Structures are given as C-alpha cells and as structure tokens.
mmCIF file of C-alpha atoms and ligand atoms in Angstrom:
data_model
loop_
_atom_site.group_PDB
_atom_site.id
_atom_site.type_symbol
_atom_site.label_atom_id
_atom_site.label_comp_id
_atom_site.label_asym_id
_atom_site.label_seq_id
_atom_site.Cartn_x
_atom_site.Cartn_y
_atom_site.Cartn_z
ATOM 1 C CA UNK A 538 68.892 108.196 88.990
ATOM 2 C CA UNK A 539 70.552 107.682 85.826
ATOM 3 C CA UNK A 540 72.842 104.033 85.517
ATOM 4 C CA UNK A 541 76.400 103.613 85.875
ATOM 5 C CA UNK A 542 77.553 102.626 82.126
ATOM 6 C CA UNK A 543 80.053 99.909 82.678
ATOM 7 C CA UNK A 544 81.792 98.552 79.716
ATOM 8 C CA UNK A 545 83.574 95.313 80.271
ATOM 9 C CA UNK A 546 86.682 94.909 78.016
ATOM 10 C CA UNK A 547 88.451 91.430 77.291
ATOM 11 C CA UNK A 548 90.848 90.365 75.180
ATOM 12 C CA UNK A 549 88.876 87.181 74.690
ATOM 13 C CA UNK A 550 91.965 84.920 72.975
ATOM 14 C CA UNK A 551 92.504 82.484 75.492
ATOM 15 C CA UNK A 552 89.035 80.984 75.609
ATOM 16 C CA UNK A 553 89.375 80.808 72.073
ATOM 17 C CA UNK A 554 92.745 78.935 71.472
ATOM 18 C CA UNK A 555 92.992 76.420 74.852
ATOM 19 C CA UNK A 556 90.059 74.417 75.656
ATOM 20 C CA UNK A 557 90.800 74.759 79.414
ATOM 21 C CA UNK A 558 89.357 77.868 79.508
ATOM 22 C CA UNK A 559 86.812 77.697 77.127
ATOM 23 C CA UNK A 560 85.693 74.715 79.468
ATOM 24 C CA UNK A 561 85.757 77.298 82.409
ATOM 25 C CA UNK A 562 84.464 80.277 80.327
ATOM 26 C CA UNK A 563 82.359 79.063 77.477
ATOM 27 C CA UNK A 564 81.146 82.914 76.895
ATOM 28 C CA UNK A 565 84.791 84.659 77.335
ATOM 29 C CA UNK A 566 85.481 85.391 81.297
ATOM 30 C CA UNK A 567 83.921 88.873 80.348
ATOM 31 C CA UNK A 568 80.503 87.523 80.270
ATOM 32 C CA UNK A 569 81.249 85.732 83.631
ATOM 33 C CA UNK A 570 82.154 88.591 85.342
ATOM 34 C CA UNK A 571 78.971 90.392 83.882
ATOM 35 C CA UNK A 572 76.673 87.435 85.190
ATOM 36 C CA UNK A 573 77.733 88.361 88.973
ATOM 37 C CA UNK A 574 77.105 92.033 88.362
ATOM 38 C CA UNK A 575 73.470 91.082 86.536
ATOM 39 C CA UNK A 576 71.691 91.829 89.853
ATOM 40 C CA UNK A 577 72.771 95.079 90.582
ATOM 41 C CA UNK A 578 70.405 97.591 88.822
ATOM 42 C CA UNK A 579 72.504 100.872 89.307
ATOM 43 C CA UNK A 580 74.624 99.268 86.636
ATOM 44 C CA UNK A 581 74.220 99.079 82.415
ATOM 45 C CA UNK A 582 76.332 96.747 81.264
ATOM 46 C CA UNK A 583 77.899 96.307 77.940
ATOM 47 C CA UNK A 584 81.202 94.012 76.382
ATOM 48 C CA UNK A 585 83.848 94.991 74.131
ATOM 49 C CA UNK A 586 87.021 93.039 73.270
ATOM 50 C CA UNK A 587 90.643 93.271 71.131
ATOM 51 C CA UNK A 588 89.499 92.039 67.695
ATOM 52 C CA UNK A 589 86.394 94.435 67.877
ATOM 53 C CA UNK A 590 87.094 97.287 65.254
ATOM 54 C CA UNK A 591 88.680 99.577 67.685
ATOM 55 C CA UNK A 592 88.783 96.970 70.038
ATOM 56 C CA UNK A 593 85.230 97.632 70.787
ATOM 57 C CA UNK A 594 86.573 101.360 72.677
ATOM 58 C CA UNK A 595 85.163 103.398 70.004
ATOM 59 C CA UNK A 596 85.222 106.868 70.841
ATOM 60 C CA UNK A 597 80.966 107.023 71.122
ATOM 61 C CA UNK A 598 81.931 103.725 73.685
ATOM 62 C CA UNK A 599 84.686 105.334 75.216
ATOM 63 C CA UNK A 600 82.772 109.109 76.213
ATOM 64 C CA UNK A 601 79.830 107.653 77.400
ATOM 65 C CA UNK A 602 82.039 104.411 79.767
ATOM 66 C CA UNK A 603 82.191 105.298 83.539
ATOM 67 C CA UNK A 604 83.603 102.475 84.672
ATOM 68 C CA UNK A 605 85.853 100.538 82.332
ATOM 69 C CA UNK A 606 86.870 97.032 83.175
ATOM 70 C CA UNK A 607 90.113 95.481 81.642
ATOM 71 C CA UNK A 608 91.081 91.522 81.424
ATOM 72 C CA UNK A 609 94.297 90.806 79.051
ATOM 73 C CA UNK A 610 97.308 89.024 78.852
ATOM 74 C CA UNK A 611 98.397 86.961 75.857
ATOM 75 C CA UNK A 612 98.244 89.847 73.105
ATOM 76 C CA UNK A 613 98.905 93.013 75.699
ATOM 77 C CA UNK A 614 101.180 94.426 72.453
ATOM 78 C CA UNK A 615 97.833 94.212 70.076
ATOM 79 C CA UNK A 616 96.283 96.723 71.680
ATOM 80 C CA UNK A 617 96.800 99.952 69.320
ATOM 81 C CA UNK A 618 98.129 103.266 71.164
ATOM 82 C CA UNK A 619 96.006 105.466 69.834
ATOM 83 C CA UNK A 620 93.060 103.647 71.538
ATOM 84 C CA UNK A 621 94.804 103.278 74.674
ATOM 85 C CA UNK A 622 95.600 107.112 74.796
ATOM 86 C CA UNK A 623 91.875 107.742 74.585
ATOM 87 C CA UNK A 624 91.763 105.245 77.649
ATOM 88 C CA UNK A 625 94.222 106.812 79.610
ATOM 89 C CA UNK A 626 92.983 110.396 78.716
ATOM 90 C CA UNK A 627 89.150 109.272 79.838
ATOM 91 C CA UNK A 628 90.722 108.275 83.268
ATOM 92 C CA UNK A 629 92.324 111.538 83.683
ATOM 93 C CA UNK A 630 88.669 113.212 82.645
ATOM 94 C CA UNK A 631 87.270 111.200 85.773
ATOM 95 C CA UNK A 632 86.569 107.540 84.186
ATOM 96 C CA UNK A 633 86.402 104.634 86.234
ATOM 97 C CA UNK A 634 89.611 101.749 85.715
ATOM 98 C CA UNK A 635 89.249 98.471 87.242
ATOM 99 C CA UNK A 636 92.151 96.801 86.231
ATOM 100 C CA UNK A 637 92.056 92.590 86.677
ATOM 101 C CA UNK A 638 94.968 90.193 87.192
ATOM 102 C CA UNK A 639 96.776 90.056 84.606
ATOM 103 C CA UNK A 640 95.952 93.097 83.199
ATOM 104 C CA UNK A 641 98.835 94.663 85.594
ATOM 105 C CA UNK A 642 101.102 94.444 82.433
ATOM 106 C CA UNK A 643 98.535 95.995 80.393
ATOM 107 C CA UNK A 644 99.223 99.073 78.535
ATOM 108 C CA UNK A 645 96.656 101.333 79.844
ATOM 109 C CA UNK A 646 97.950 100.280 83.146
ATOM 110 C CA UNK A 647 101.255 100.404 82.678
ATOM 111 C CA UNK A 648 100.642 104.132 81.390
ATOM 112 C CA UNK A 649 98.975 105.427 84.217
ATOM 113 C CA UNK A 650 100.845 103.700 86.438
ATOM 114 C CA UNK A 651 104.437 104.601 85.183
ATOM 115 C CA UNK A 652 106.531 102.155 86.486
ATOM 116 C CA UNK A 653 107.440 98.557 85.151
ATOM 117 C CA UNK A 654 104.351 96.944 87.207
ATOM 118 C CA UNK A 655 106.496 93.292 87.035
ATOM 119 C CA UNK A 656 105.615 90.440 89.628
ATOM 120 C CA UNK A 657 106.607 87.076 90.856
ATOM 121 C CA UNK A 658 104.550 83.945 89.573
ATOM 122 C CA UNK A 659 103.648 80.840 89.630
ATOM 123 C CA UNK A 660 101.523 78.261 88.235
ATOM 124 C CA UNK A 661 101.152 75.503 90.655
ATOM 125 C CA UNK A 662 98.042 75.233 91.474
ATOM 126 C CA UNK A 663 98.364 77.735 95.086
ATOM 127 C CA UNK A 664 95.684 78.057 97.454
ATOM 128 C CA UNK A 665 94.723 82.366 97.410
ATOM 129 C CA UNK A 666 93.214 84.277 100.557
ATOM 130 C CA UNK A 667 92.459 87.650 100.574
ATOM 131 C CA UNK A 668 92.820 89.539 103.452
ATOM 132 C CA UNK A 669 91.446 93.110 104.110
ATOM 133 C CA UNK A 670 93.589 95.157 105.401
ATOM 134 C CA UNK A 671 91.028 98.269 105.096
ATOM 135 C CA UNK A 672 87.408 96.768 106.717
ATOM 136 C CA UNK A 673 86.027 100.738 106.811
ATOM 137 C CA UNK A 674 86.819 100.967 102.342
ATOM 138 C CA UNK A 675 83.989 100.681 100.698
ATOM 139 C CA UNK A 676 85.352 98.089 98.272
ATOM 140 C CA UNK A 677 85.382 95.906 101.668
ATOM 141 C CA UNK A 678 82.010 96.578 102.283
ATOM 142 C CA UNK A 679 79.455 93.434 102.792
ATOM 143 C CA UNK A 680 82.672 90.778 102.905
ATOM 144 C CA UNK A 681 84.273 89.175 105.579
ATOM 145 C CA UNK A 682 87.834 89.968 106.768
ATOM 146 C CA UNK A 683 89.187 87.033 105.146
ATOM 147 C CA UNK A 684 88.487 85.411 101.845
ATOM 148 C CA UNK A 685 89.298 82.069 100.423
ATOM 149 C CA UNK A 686 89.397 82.339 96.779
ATOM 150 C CA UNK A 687 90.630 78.777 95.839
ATOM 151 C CA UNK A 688 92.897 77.675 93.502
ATOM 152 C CA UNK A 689 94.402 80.500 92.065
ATOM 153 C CA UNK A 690 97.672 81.240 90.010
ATOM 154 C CA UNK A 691 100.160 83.066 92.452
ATOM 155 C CA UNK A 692 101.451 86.422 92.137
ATOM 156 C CA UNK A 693 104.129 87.612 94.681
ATOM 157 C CA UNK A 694 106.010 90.650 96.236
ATOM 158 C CA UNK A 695 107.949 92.506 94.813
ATOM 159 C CA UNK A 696 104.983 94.400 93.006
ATOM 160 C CA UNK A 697 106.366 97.293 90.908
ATOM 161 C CA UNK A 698 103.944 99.608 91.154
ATOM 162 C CA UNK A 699 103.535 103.122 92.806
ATOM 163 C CA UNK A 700 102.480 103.110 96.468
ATOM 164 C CA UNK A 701 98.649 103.010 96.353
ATOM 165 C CA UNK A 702 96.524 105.527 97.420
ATOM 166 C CA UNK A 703 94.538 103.399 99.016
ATOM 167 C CA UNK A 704 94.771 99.505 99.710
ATOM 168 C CA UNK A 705 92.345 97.108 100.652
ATOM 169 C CA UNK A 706 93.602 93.491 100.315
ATOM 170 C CA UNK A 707 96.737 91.547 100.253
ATOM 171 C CA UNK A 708 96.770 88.161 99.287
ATOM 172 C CA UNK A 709 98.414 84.886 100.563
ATOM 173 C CA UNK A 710 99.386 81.925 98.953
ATOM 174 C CA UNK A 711 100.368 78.328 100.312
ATOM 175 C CA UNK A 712 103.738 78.892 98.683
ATOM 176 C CA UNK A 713 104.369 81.299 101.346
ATOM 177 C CA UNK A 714 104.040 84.772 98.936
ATOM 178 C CA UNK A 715 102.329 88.062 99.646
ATOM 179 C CA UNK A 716 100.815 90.164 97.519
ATOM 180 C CA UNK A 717 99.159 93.667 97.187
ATOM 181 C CA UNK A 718 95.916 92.487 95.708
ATOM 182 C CA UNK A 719 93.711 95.183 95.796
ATOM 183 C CA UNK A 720 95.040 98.753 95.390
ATOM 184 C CA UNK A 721 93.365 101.829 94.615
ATOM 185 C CA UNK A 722 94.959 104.628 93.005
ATOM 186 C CA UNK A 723 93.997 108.563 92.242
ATOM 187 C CA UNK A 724 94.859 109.943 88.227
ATOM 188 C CA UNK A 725 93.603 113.349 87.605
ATOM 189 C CA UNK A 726 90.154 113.122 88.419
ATOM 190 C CA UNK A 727 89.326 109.240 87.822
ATOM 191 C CA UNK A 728 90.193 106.463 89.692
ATOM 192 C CA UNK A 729 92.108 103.031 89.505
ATOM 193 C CA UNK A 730 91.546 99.742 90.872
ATOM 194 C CA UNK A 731 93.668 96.743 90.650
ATOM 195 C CA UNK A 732 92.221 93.442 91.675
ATOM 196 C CA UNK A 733 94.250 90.553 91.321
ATOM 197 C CA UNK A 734 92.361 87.334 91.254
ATOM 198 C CA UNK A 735 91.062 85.897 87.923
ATOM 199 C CA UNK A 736 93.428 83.410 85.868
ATOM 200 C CA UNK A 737 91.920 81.997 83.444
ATOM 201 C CA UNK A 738 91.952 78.663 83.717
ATOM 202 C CA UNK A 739 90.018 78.848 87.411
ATOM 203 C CA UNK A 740 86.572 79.467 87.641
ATOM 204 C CA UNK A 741 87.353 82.546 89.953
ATOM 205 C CA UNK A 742 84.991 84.557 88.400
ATOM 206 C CA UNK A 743 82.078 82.716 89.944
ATOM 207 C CA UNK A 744 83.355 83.032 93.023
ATOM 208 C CA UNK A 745 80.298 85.417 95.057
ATOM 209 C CA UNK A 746 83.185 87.414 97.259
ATOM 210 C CA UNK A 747 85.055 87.525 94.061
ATOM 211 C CA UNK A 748 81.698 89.200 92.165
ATOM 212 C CA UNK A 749 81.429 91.007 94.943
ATOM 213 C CA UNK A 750 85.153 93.056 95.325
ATOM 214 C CA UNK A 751 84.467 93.233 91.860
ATOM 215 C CA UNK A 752 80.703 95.300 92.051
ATOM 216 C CA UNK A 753 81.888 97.126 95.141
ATOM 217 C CA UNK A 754 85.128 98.166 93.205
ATOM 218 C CA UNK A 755 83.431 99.626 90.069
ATOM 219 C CA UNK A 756 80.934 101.739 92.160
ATOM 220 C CA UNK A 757 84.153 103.260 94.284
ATOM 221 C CA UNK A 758 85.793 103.867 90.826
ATOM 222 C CA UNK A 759 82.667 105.825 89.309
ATOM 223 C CA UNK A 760 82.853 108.854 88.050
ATOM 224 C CA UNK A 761 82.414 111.768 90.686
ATOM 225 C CA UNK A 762 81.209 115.163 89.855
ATOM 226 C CA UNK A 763 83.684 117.794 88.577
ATOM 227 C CA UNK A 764 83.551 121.167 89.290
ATOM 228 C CA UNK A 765 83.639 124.142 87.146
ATOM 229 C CA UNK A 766 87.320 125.111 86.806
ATOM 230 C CA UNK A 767 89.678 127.428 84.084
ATOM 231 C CA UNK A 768 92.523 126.573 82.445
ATOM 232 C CA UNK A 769 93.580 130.283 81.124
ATOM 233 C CA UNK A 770 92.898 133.637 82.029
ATOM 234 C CA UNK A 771 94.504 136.169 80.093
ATOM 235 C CA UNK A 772 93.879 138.683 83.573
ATOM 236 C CA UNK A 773 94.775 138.065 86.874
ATOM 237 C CA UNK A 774 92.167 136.771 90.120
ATOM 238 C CA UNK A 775 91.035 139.868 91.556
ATOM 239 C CA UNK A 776 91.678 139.715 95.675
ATOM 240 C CA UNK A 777 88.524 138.722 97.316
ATOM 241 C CA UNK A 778 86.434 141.890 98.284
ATOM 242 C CA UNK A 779 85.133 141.790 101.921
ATOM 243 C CA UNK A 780 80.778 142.317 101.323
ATOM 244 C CA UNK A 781 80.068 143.654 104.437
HETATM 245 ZN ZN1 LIG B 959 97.171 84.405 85.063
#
C-alpha cells in the first residue's frame, strides 16, 4: 500500500522572534507535531514553511500532498494568493486540510470556509478539556471521552464558521467558555478539519491525546478515490435501455 504524503506547513516566526516558544519548540512546533506522527508508518512526512520560496507549497509539493497540515498566526497576510488558490483548488480536487488553532484566521481557511471565522480569546493561562461529542467518528477513535489538555490559550463561542459537517469535540475552559474544537467539514471532494489546541507558547503538541486527534484527523481527511465523471457533452445521456 502506497503512504499517505503528509506535508506539514508552519509559518515558523514565532519560535524565531520570542524565546518562549523557541524554549517550547526548539525545532518550530511543525517538527513537534511530526515527532508524534513518527510512529505511524502509513504516513511520509515532509515540512514546509512561509519564508520557503513558495512557502515551501510548490506546485510538485502541492500535487503530490494528501493531507496538508496548516499552523499560522502572526504573518496570516504574508501568505501570497496565488499559492493559497493552489491550496484551496487541491482541497476541492480531494486534498486533505487539517487546519490547527490559530490557523482559523488563515487564508486558506478563511477561503474555504467563507465566513469571517472570528472567536473569543484569552490569554490567561485556562485549563482546556476536550470533550467528544461524536465517540463512533473515527477522529475519536482510541481516546477517551474526555481529554485534559492543560494549560491552553482559550478560544470561545461565538465561532463564525459554517455549521460543520461533522463535529467531534467541544472544548471547555475554567473561564467558563465553550468552544467547537474539532469540526469537520466537506469542499468538493476533499475534506477539512479544524482542531483547536496548539498555542504556541504550551507544549500542547506533546501532549499523546493531542498527537493522537491529530494522526486520527489526517487519516479521516485523506484523499478518497474519485470516480470517473464529465464535465461537457456536446450530446445528450441516452435513456437507459432495458438488456433483457
Ligand atoms: Zn494562540
């Protein structure tokens, strides 16, 4: 069985300007999020991030990606249009999105989402649990029914994104918030996930359930087979002809 080519894209600024997260993420959280998918041999991994030429989603890159994995937030604006058409069109050919935290104002997210995708924050040092709200969804698969994530940033309801096809967590906070953390979405024949843990000054990353949601969420968002279909035809479907 051939591997699922998963290309793990991050804007890798922050671990270069604040040594709070270079402390957490030496490597760029990229390479953290690779190390907990290093055991799973379905999976060819490879990294790519903003001040790449191309932002390391060449087109050779981009064609042969099935799952794509985003983390960005400080220079969401740098990334060029013309490479985040290509993104968006690759989704709608049947590529794999997984979309993390902050990444929810990203542009190839904000694209295929079509709708402002704005939240309520807070960084204050909130306790996160993730609760599955969908124990039969194969992203849920192998966890437990509730998750304590740690010390996370919070994001809170009002979420302004399209209802999700599918969703399989909502988080809590000690503040009191809600949140739709892990939402699952159908464009043209790929498929979006949204995952919301991972600031980047937390070591969430390393967190085994974390790793896990993570795995479990790029194999849901792989690339399924398409079938044969036309576009044009210049005469029309003939009515089915009975063979007996
Ligand atoms: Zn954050």
């Amino acid at each position: 069985m051939s591997k699922l080519n998963v290309t793990l894209w991050n804007e890798f600024r922050h671990e270069k300007s604040h040594k709070e997260v270079q402390d957490v993420y030496p490597n760029g959280l990229h390479y953290a999020i690779g190390e907990g998918l290093a055991g799973d041999a379905e999976l060819s991994l490879r990294y790519a991030s903003l001040d790449e030429p191309e932002h390391g989603l060449t087109d050779e890159v981009l064609n042969s990606t099935d799952v794509l994995v985003w983390w960005g937030h400080m220079a969401h604006d740098e990334v060029k249009d013309e490479i985040v058409d290509k993104v968006v069109k690759r989704v709608w050919a049947g590529m794999g999105l997984v979309v993390l935290h902050s990444g929810h104002f990203s542009k190839p997210f904000k694209r295929l989402m079509g709708t402002d995708c704005a939240l309520r924050w807070r960084e204050a040092e909130d306790i996160e649990r993730l609760w599955c709200v969908n124990p039969a969804h194969p992203i849920a698969q192998g966890l437990p029914d509730v998750i304590t994530v740690g010390k996370e940033e919070m994001y809170g309801e009002y979420f302004g994104i399209p209802e999700p096809d599918e969703l399989v967590y909502i988080s809590w906070f000690t503040g009191g918030e809600v949140f739709r953390s892990g939402c699952c979405w159908h464009r043209g024949m790929g498929k979006v996930f949204y995952f919301r843990p991972g600031h980047e000054t937390y070591p969430t990353y390393f967190n085994p359930q974390v790793r896990q949601i993570i795995q479990n969420g790029i194999h849901w968002a792989a690339p399924t087979p398409v079938s044969q279909f036309t576009r044009y035809v210049n005469k029309p479907t003939p009515p089915a002809v009975d063979a007996k």
